[in-house]
Amino acid sequence: MGRASKDKRDIYYRKAKEEGWRARSAYKLLHIDDAFDIFSGVRHVVDLCAAPGSWSQVLSRRMYLPAVAAGCAAEELPKIVAVDLQPMAPIEGVTQLQGDITSEATARQVISHFQGHHADLVVCDGAPDVTGLHDVDEYVQGQLILAALAIVTAVLTPGGTFVAKVFRGRDVALLYSQLKIFFPDVTVAKPRSSRNSSIEAFVVCRRYAPPPGFEPAQLRALLHSSWKSFGPEAQHSALMRQLVPFLACGDLDGWDADASYDLPAEGYISLPPVQPPTAPAYRRAVEALKGAAAHGSSLSEQAVAPKGSHEAT
Ligand code: SAM
């Protein structure tokens, strides 16, 4: 699809470029904040699965840059730590780590940045490369959230907030019940900027309160016990009956992510992306194509195995 037709079909893609956001996802976090005021009183934040960085940009613009403008001393400035598998171009006030959040080493690295203090907010917009097999995609997405939860239980301050992307599939109630072990207040939010056609939504988990005596090392066992009580034989268990409120957020009279909007009749210029990918998945394929052309061989003779991409942001 050409850039102009994408501008027409996706108003948030167009607006993101106009307003300097690296991805249209920025609006999802902004719409969640409109409804839940998640940044209020927040000084330390972790942004998990952060590339290409539009949520980190929101955190920087909403927290870090105003504090700088207000003349805060260095030690008073908000601390923002962002992690992703992919490298990210720098963002003012954001410490970046490259790693897999499901690995213990990455979790330790994140935690090490919070020595002596806690995070007030952890956000996770993680998404695996979707396969189109809904059960598999939902499962892998669930695993990402549980990895994020392991980091949350190590860094989040009691009373803090955790926001994470979920896929609302068949078994999402299990995930809600697991989150409820740690957060008395869990709401599912569907921002206006998230397409209705997408099964994605965001859990907004507030008032972090781990069970009495909880140690992060117990997380796996605790989650496993909630899973055991969730099988088909437990259809009527208390866990299955956990109800989680659902909130559509963002201005309902505002831009509709599912609608096409005509391009301005005059003065319209399709803008380039704010931040081209630093390590795009297609780079190896392009290099292989060039190599094949130079040697007069076909691409099928070259080993090309592109890795994950940011297509869905
Ligand atoms: N919030 C980002 C923004 O606003 O720019 C967009 C995030 S994008 C939808 C999903 C990201 O999850 C991708 O950049 C991907 O690399 C990352 N991701 C997926 N699995 C991951 C993992 N295991 N560890 C770290 N990052 C992961």
Short mmCIF file of N, CA and C and ligand atoms in Angstrom, two decimals, residues 23 25 49-55 84-86 99-102 125-128 144 165 310 313, ligand 1:
data_model
loop_
_atom_site.label_atom_id
_atom_site.label_comp_id
_atom_site.label_asym_id
_atom_site.label_seq_id
_atom_site.Cartn_x
_atom_site.Cartn_y
_atom_site.Cartn_z
N ALA A 23 5.21 6.02 15.95
CA ALA A 23 4.20 5.01 15.57
C ALA A 23 2.83 5.50 16.01
N SER A 25 0.79 3.94 17.62
CA SER A 25 0.51 3.40 18.97
C SER A 25 0.53 4.49 20.04
N CYS A 49 8.91 -3.77 25.71
CA CYS A 49 8.59 -3.98 24.29
C CYS A 49 8.33 -2.62 23.65
N ALA A 50 9.33 -1.78 23.69
CA ALA A 50 9.15 -0.35 23.45
C ALA A 50 9.40 0.12 22.03
N ALA A 51 10.06 -0.68 21.19
CA ALA A 51 10.44 -0.19 19.85
C ALA A 51 9.22 -0.10 18.92
N PRO A 52 9.18 0.83 18.00
CA PRO A 52 10.21 1.83 17.69
C PRO A 52 10.27 2.99 18.68
N GLY A 53 9.34 3.07 19.64
CA GLY A 53 9.53 4.06 20.70
C GLY A 53 8.46 5.10 20.88
N SER A 54 7.27 4.92 20.29
CA SER A 54 6.28 6.00 20.43
C SER A 54 5.74 6.10 21.87
N TRP A 55 5.64 4.97 22.58
CA TRP A 55 5.20 5.08 23.98
C TRP A 55 6.29 5.77 24.81
N ASP A 84 13.53 -3.50 24.45
CA ASP A 84 12.96 -4.21 23.29
C ASP A 84 14.01 -5.17 22.72
N LEU A 85 13.50 -6.14 21.99
CA LEU A 85 14.39 -7.04 21.25
C LEU A 85 15.17 -6.26 20.20
N GLN A 86 14.48 -5.25 19.63
CA GLN A 86 15.06 -4.47 18.53
C GLN A 86 15.76 -3.22 19.08
N GLY A 99 16.96 -6.35 24.62
CA GLY A 99 16.92 -7.71 25.15
C GLY A 99 15.53 -8.30 25.08
N ASP A 100 15.46 -9.56 25.43
CA ASP A 100 14.21 -10.33 25.39
C ASP A 100 13.61 -10.30 26.80
N ILE A 101 12.41 -9.76 26.93
CA ILE A 101 11.86 -9.61 28.30
C ILE A 101 11.50 -10.96 28.93
N THR A 102 11.45 -12.02 28.10
CA THR A 102 11.17 -13.33 28.70
C THR A 102 12.44 -13.96 29.27
N ASP A 125 3.61 -2.95 25.65
CA ASP A 125 2.84 -2.98 24.39
C ASP A 125 3.34 -4.15 23.54
N GLY A 126 3.90 -5.15 24.21
CA GLY A 126 4.56 -6.24 23.49
C GLY A 126 3.62 -7.01 22.60
N ALA A 127 4.13 -7.40 21.46
CA ALA A 127 3.35 -8.23 20.55
C ALA A 127 4.32 -9.16 19.84
N PRO A 128 3.99 -10.44 19.80
CA PRO A 128 4.85 -11.35 19.03
C PRO A 128 4.57 -11.12 17.56
N LEU A 144 4.13 -13.27 26.98
CA LEU A 144 4.83 -11.98 27.07
C LEU A 144 4.34 -11.20 28.30
N LYS A 165 -0.80 -4.73 26.79
CA LYS A 165 -1.64 -5.15 25.66
C LYS A 165 -2.05 -6.60 25.84
N HIS A 310 8.06 -4.47 12.96
CA HIS A 310 7.18 -3.58 13.73
C HIS A 310 5.90 -3.27 12.97
N THR A 313 2.38 -1.80 14.67
CA THR A 313 2.27 -0.73 15.64
C THR A 313 1.29 0.30 15.19
N1 SAM B 1 4.93 0.54 22.08
C1 SAM B 1 5.76 0.55 20.88
C2 SAM B 1 5.70 1.93 20.31
O1 SAM B 1 4.84 2.69 20.71
O2 SAM B 1 6.54 2.27 19.48
C3 SAM B 1 5.30 -0.47 19.87
C4 SAM B 1 5.57 -1.88 20.31
S1 SAM B 1 5.39 -3.04 19.00
C5 SAM B 1 3.67 -3.15 18.85
C6 SAM B 1 5.74 -4.54 19.78
C7 SAM B 1 7.19 -4.71 20.16
O3 SAM B 1 7.30 -5.87 20.99
C8 SAM B 1 8.13 -4.96 18.98
O4 SAM B 1 9.04 -3.89 18.87
C9 SAM B 1 8.86 -6.25 19.36
O5 SAM B 1 10.24 -6.22 19.06
C10 SAM B 1 8.64 -6.29 20.86
N2 SAM B 1 8.79 -7.62 21.45
C11 SAM B 1 8.12 -8.74 21.11
N3 SAM B 1 8.54 -9.76 21.87
C12 SAM B 1 9.49 -9.27 22.72
C13 SAM B 1 10.29 -9.84 23.74
N4 SAM B 1 10.22 -11.13 24.03
N5 SAM B 1 11.16 -9.03 24.41
C14 SAM B 1 11.26 -7.73 24.09
N6 SAM B 1 10.52 -7.12 23.14
C15 SAM B 1 9.65 -7.89 22.45
#
